[in-house]
mmCIF file of C-alpha atoms and ligand atoms in Angstrom:
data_model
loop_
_atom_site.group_PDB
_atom_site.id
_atom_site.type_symbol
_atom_site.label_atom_id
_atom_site.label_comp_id
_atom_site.label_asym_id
_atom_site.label_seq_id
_atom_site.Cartn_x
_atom_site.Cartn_y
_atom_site.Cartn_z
ATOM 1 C CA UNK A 1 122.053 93.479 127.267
ATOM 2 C CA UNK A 2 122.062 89.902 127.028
ATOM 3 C CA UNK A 3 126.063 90.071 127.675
ATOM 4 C CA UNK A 4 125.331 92.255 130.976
ATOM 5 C CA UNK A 5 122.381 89.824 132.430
ATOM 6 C CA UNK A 6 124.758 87.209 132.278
ATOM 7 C CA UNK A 7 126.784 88.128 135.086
ATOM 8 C CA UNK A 8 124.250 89.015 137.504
ATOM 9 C CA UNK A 9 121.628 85.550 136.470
ATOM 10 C CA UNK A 10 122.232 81.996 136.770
ATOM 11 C CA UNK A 11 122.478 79.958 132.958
ATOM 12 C CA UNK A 12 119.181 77.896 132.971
ATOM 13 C CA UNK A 13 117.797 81.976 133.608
ATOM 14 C CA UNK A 14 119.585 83.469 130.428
ATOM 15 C CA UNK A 15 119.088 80.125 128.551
ATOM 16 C CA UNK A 16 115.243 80.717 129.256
ATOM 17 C CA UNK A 17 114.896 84.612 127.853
ATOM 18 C CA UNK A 18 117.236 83.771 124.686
ATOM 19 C CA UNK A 19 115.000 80.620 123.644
ATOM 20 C CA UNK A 20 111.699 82.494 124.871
ATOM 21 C CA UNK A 21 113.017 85.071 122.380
ATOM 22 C CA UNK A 22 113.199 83.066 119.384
ATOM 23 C CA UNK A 23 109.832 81.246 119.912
ATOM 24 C CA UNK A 24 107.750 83.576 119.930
ATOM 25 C CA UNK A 25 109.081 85.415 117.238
ATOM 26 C CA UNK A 26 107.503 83.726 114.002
ATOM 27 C CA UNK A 27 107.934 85.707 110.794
ATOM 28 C CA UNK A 28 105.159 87.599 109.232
ATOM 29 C CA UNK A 29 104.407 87.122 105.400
ATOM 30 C CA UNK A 30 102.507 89.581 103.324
ATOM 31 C CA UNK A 31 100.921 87.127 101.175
ATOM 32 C CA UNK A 32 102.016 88.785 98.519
ATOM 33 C CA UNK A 33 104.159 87.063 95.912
ATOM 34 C CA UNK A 34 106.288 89.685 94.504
ATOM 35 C CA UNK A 35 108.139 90.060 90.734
ATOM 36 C CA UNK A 36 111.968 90.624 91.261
ATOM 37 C CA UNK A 37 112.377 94.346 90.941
ATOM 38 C CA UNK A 38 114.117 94.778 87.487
ATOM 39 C CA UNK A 39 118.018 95.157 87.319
ATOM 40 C CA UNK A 40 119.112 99.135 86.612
ATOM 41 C CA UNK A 41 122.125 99.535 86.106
ATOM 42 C CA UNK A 42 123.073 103.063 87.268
ATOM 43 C CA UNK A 43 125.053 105.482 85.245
ATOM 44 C CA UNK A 44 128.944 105.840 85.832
ATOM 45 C CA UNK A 45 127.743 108.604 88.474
ATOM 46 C CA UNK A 46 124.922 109.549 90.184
ATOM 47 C CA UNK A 47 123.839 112.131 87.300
ATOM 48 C CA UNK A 48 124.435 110.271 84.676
ATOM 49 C CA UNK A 49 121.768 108.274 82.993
ATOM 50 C CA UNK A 50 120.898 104.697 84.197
ATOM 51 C CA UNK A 51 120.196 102.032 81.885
ATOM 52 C CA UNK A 52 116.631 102.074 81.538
ATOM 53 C CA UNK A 53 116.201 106.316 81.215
ATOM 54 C CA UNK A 54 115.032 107.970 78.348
ATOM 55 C CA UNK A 55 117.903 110.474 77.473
ATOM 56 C CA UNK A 56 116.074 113.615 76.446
ATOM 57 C CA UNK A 57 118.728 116.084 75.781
ATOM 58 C CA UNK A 58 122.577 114.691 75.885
ATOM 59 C CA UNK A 59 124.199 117.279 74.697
ATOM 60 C CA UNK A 60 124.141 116.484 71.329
ATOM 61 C CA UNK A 61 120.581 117.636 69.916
ATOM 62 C CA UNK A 62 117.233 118.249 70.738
ATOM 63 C CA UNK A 63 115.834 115.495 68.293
ATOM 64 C CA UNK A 64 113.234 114.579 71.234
ATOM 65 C CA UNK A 65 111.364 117.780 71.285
ATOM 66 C CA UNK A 66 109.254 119.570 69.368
ATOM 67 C CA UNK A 67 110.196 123.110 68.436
ATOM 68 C CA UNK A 68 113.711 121.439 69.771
ATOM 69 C CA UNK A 69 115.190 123.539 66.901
ATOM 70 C CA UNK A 70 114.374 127.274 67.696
ATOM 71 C CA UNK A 71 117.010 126.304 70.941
ATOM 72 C CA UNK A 72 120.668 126.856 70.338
ATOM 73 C CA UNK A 73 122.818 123.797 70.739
ATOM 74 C CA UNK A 74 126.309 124.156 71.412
ATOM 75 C CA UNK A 75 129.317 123.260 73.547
ATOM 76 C CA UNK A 76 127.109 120.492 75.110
ATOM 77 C CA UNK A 77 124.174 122.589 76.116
ATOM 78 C CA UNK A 78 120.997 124.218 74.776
ATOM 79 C CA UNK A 79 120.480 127.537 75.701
ATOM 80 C CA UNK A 80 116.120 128.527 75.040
ATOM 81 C CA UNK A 81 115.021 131.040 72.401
ATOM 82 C CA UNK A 82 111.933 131.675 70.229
ATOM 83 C CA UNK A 83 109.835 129.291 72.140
ATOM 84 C CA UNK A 84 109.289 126.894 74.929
ATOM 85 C CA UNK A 85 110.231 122.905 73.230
ATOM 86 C CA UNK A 86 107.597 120.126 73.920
ATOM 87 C CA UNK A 87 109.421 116.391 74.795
ATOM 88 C CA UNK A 88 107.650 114.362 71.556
ATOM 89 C CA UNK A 89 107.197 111.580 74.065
ATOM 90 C CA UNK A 90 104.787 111.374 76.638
ATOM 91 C CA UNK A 91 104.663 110.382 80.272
ATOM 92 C CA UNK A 92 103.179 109.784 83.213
ATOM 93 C CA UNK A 93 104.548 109.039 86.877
ATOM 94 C CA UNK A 94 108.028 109.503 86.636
ATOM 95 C CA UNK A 95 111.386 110.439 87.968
ATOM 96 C CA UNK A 96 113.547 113.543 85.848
ATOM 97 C CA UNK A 97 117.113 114.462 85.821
ATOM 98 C CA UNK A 98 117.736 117.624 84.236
ATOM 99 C CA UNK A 99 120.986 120.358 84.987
ATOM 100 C CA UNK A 100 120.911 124.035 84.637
ATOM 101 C CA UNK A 101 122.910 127.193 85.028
ATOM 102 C CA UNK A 102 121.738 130.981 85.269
ATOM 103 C CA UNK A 103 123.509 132.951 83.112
ATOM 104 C CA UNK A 104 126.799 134.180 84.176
ATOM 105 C CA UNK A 105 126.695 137.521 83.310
ATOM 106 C CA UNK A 106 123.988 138.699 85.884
ATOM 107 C CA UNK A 107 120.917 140.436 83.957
ATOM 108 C CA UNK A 108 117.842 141.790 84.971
ATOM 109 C CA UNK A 109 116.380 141.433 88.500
ATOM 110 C CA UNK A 110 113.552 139.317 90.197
ATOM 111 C CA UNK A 111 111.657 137.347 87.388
ATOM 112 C CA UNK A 112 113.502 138.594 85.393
ATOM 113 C CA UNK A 113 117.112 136.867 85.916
ATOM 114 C CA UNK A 114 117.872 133.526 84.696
ATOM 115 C CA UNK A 115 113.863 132.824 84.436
ATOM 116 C CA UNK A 116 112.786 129.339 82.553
ATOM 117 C CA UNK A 117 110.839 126.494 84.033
ATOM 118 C CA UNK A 118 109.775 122.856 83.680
ATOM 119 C CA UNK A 119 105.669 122.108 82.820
ATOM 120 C CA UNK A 120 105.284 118.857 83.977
ATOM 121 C CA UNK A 121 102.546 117.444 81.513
ATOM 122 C CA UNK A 122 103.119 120.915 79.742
ATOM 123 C CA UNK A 123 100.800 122.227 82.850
ATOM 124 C CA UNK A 124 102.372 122.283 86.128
ATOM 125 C CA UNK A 125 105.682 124.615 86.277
ATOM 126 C CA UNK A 126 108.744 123.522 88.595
ATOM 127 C CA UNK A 127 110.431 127.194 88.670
ATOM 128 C CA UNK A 128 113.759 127.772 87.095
ATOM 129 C CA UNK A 129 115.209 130.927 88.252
ATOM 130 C CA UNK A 130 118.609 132.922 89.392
ATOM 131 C CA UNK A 131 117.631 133.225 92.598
ATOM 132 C CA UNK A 132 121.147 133.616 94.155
ATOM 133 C CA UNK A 133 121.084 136.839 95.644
ATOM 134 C CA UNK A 134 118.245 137.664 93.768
ATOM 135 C CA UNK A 135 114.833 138.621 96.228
ATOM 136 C CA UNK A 136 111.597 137.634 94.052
ATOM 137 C CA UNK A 137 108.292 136.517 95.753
ATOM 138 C CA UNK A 138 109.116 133.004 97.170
ATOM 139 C CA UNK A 139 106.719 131.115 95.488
ATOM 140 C CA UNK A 140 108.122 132.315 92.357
ATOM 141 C CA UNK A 141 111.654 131.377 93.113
ATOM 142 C CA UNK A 142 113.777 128.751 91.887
ATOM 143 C CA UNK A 143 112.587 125.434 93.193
ATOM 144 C CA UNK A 144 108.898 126.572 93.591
ATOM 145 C CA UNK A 145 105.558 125.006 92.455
ATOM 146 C CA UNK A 146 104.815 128.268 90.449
ATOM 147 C CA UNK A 147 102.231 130.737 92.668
ATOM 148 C CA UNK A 148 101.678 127.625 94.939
ATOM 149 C CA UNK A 149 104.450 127.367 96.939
ATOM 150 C CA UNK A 150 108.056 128.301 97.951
ATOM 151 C CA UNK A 151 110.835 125.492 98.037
ATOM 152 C CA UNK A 152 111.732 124.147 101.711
ATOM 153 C CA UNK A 153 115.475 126.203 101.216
ATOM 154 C CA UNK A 154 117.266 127.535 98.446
ATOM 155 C CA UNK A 155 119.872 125.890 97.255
ATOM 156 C CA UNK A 156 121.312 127.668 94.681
ATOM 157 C CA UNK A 157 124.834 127.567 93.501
ATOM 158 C CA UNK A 158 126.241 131.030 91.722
ATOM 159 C CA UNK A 159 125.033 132.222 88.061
ATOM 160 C CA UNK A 160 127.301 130.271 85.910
ATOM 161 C CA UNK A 161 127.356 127.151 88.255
ATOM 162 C CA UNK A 162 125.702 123.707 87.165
ATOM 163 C CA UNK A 163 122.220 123.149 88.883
ATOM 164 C CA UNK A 164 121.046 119.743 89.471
ATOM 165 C CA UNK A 165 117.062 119.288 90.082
ATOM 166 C CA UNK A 166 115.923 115.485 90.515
ATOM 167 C CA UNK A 167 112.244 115.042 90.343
ATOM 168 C CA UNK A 168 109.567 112.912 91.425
ATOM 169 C CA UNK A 169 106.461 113.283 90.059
ATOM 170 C CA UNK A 170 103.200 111.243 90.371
ATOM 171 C CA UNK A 171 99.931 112.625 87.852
ATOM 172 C CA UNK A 172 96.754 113.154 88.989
ATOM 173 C CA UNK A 173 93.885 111.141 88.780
ATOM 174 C CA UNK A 174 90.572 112.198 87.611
ATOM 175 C CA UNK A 175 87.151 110.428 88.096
ATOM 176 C CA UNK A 176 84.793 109.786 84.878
ATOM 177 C CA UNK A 177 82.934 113.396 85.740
ATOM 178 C CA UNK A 178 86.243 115.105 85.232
ATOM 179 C CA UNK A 179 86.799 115.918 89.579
ATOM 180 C CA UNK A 180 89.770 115.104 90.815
ATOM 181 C CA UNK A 181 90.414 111.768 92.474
ATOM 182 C CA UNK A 182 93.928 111.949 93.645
ATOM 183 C CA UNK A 183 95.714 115.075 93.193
ATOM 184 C CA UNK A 184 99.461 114.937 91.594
ATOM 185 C CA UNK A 185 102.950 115.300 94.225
ATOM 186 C CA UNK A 186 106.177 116.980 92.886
ATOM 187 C CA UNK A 187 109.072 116.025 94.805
ATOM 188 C CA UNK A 188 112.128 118.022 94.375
ATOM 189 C CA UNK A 189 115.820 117.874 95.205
ATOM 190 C CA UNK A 190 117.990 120.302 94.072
ATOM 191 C CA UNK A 191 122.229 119.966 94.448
ATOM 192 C CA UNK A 192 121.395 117.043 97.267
ATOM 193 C CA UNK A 193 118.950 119.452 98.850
ATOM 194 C CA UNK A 194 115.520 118.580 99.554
ATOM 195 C CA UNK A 195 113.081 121.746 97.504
ATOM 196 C CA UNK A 196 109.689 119.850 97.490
ATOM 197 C CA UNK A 197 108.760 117.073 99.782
ATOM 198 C CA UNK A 198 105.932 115.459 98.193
ATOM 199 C CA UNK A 199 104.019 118.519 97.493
ATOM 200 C CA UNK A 200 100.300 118.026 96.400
ATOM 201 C CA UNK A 201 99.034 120.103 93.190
ATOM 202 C CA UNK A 202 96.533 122.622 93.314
ATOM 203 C CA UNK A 203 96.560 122.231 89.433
ATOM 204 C CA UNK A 204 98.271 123.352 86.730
ATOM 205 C CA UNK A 205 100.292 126.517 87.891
ATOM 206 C CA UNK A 206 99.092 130.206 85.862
ATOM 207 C CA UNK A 207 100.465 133.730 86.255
ATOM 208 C CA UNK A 208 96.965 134.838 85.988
ATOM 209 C CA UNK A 209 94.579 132.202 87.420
ATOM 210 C CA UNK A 210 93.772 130.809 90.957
ATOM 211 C CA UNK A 211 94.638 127.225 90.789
ATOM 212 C CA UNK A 212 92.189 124.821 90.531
ATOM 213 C CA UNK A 213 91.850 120.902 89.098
ATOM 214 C CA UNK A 214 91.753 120.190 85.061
ATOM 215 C CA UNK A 215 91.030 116.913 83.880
ATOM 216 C CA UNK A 216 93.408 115.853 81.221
ATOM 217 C CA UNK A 217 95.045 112.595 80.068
ATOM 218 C CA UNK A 218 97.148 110.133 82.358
ATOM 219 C CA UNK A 219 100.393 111.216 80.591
ATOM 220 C CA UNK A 220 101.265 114.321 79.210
ATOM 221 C CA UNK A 221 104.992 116.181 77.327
ATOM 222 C CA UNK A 222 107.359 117.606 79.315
ATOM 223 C CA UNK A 223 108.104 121.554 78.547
ATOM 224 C CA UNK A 224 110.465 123.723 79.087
ATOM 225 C CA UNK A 225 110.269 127.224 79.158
ATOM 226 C CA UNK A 226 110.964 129.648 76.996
ATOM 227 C CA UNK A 227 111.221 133.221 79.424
ATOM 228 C CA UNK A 228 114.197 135.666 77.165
ATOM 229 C CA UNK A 229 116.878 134.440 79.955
ATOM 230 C CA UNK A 230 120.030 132.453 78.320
ATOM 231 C CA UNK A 231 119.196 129.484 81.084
ATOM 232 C CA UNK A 232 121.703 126.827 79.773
ATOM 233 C CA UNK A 233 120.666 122.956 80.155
ATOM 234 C CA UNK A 234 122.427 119.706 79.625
ATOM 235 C CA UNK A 235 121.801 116.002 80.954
ATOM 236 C CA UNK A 236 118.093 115.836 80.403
ATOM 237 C CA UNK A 237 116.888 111.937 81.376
ATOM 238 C CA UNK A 238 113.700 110.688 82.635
ATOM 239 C CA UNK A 239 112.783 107.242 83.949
ATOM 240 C CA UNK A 240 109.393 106.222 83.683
ATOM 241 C CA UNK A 241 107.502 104.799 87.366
ATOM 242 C CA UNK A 242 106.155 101.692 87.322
ATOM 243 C CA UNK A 243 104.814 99.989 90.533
ATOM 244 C CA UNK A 244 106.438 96.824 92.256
ATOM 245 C CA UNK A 245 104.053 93.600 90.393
ATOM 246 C CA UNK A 246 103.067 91.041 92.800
ATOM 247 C CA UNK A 247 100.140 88.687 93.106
ATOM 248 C CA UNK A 248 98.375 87.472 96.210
ATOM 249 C CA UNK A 249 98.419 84.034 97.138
ATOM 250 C CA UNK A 250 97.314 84.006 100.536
ATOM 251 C CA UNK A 251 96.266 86.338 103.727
ATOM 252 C CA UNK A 252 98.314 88.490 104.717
ATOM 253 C CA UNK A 253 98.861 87.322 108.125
ATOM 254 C CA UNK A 254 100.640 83.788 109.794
ATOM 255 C CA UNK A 255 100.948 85.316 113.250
ATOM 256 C CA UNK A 256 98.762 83.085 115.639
ATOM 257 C CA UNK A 257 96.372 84.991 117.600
ATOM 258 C CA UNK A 258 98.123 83.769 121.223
ATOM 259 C CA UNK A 259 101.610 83.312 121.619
ATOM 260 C CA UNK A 260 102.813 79.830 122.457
ATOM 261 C CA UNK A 261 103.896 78.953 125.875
ATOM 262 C CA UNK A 262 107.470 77.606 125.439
ATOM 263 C CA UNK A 263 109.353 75.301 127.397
ATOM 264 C CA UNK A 264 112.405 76.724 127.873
ATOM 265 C CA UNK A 265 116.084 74.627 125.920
ATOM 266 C CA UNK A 266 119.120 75.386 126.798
ATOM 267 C CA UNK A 267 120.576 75.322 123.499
ATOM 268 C CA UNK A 268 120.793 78.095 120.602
ATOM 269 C CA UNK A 269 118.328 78.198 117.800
ATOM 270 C CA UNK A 270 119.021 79.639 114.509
ATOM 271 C CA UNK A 271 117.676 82.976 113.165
HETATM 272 MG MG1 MG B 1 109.587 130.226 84.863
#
């Protein structure tokens, strides 16, 4: 632009609108002194774990879950049976990694093909289901807040295939009467593909009951479901949210309240 009014105005002109430019553009501060974010160092690719997850399943065992041992282990995966396991530890916001795969030998139809699930907290179900090729009501399908709503596509990749979900999840908030005060947000990408965009909890998801608001503690297991489908998992790893520190050391604005009139230099000023 600058490059273009140069040919058609005389120098002092040009001069005038670059320093004018630079004047009264003064930088705004937040007045917020912030902590450096701390160093991650991110896995060798993007599903592997960075440096400061907590590796819940890596192929090895389920050690970190309780009932971890009515799951089969093998070849790098555990497959669920008797039960759903419980992650010992607790959490609260947080971002999960986990991979699955339907079976490959199709089974079963609807709900019941390649069904598990993830309870957030042990109460709010991220589906886990075949649902390539496979019609089931679409709040039940894979990528769903269970019975409260469908995923934004589906994204699924053939029984057999590796599924990757990444997860976002902030808990709710409850005041001292047990109401809620800020409801909880799944967000959901499956294989790159965006399921859940922030989605706000009804409450914890039921096959029975209407969803409504439960108090309960600010951090809670993570479960997985046990449903009679073979789902096989691997590369379980959560990082635990915590929010950018800073400290306020002044207001938050510098900008005067009338720009200043500027005589105008014909010389550059640096940015
Ligand atoms: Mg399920």
């Amino acid at each position: 632009m600058l490059k273009l009014l140069c040919i058609k105005m005389p120098l002092f002109a040009v001069a005038l609108l670059a320093t004018a430019k630079f004047a009264f553009a003064q930088e705004w501060k937040s007045g917020v002194e912030w902590q450096e974010p701390p160093l991650v160092t991110p896995g060798a690719t993007n599903d592997a774990a960075p440096s400061d997850a907590i590796v819940l399943f890596d192929g090895k065992n389920l050690d970190q879950w309780d009932a971890g041992e009515n799951w089969q282990v093998a070849d790098g995966v555990a497959i669920p049976q008797k039960s759903q396991i419980v992650s010992k530890q607790h959490f609260g916001d947080m971002q999960l990694h986990l991979e699955w795969s339907s079976p490959k030998e199709v089974r079963g139809e609807g709900q019941g093909r390649g069904n598990s699930g993830i309870y957030l907290m042990g109460l709010y179900e991220v589906q886990i289901l075949d649902s390539f090729e496979n019609p089931t009501y679409f709040d039940g399908q894979a990528g769903s807040i269970y019975k409260q709503t469908p995923p934004l596509a589906n994204a699924m990749r053939k029984p057999g295939e590796w599924n990757y979900y990444d997860i976002v999840f902030t808990v709710p908030k409850f005041k001292g009467n047990g109401d809620i005060d800020q409801p909880g947000h799944v967000t959901l990408i499956q294989n790159g593909v965006l399921m859940l965009n922030h989605f706000e909890m009804m409450g914890p998801t039921s096959y029975v009951e209407a969803p409504h608001h439960k108090p309960h503690a600010e951090t809670g297991p993570i479960s997985l479901q046990f449903h009679g489908d073979a789902v096989r998992f691997r590369n379980i790893w959560v990082r635990e949210i915590k929010p950018p520190v800073g400290r306020r050391t002044g207001p938050p604005f510098n900008l005067p309240s009338k720009p200043k009139k500027v005589e105008p230099e014909p010389t550059s000023t640096d940015e």
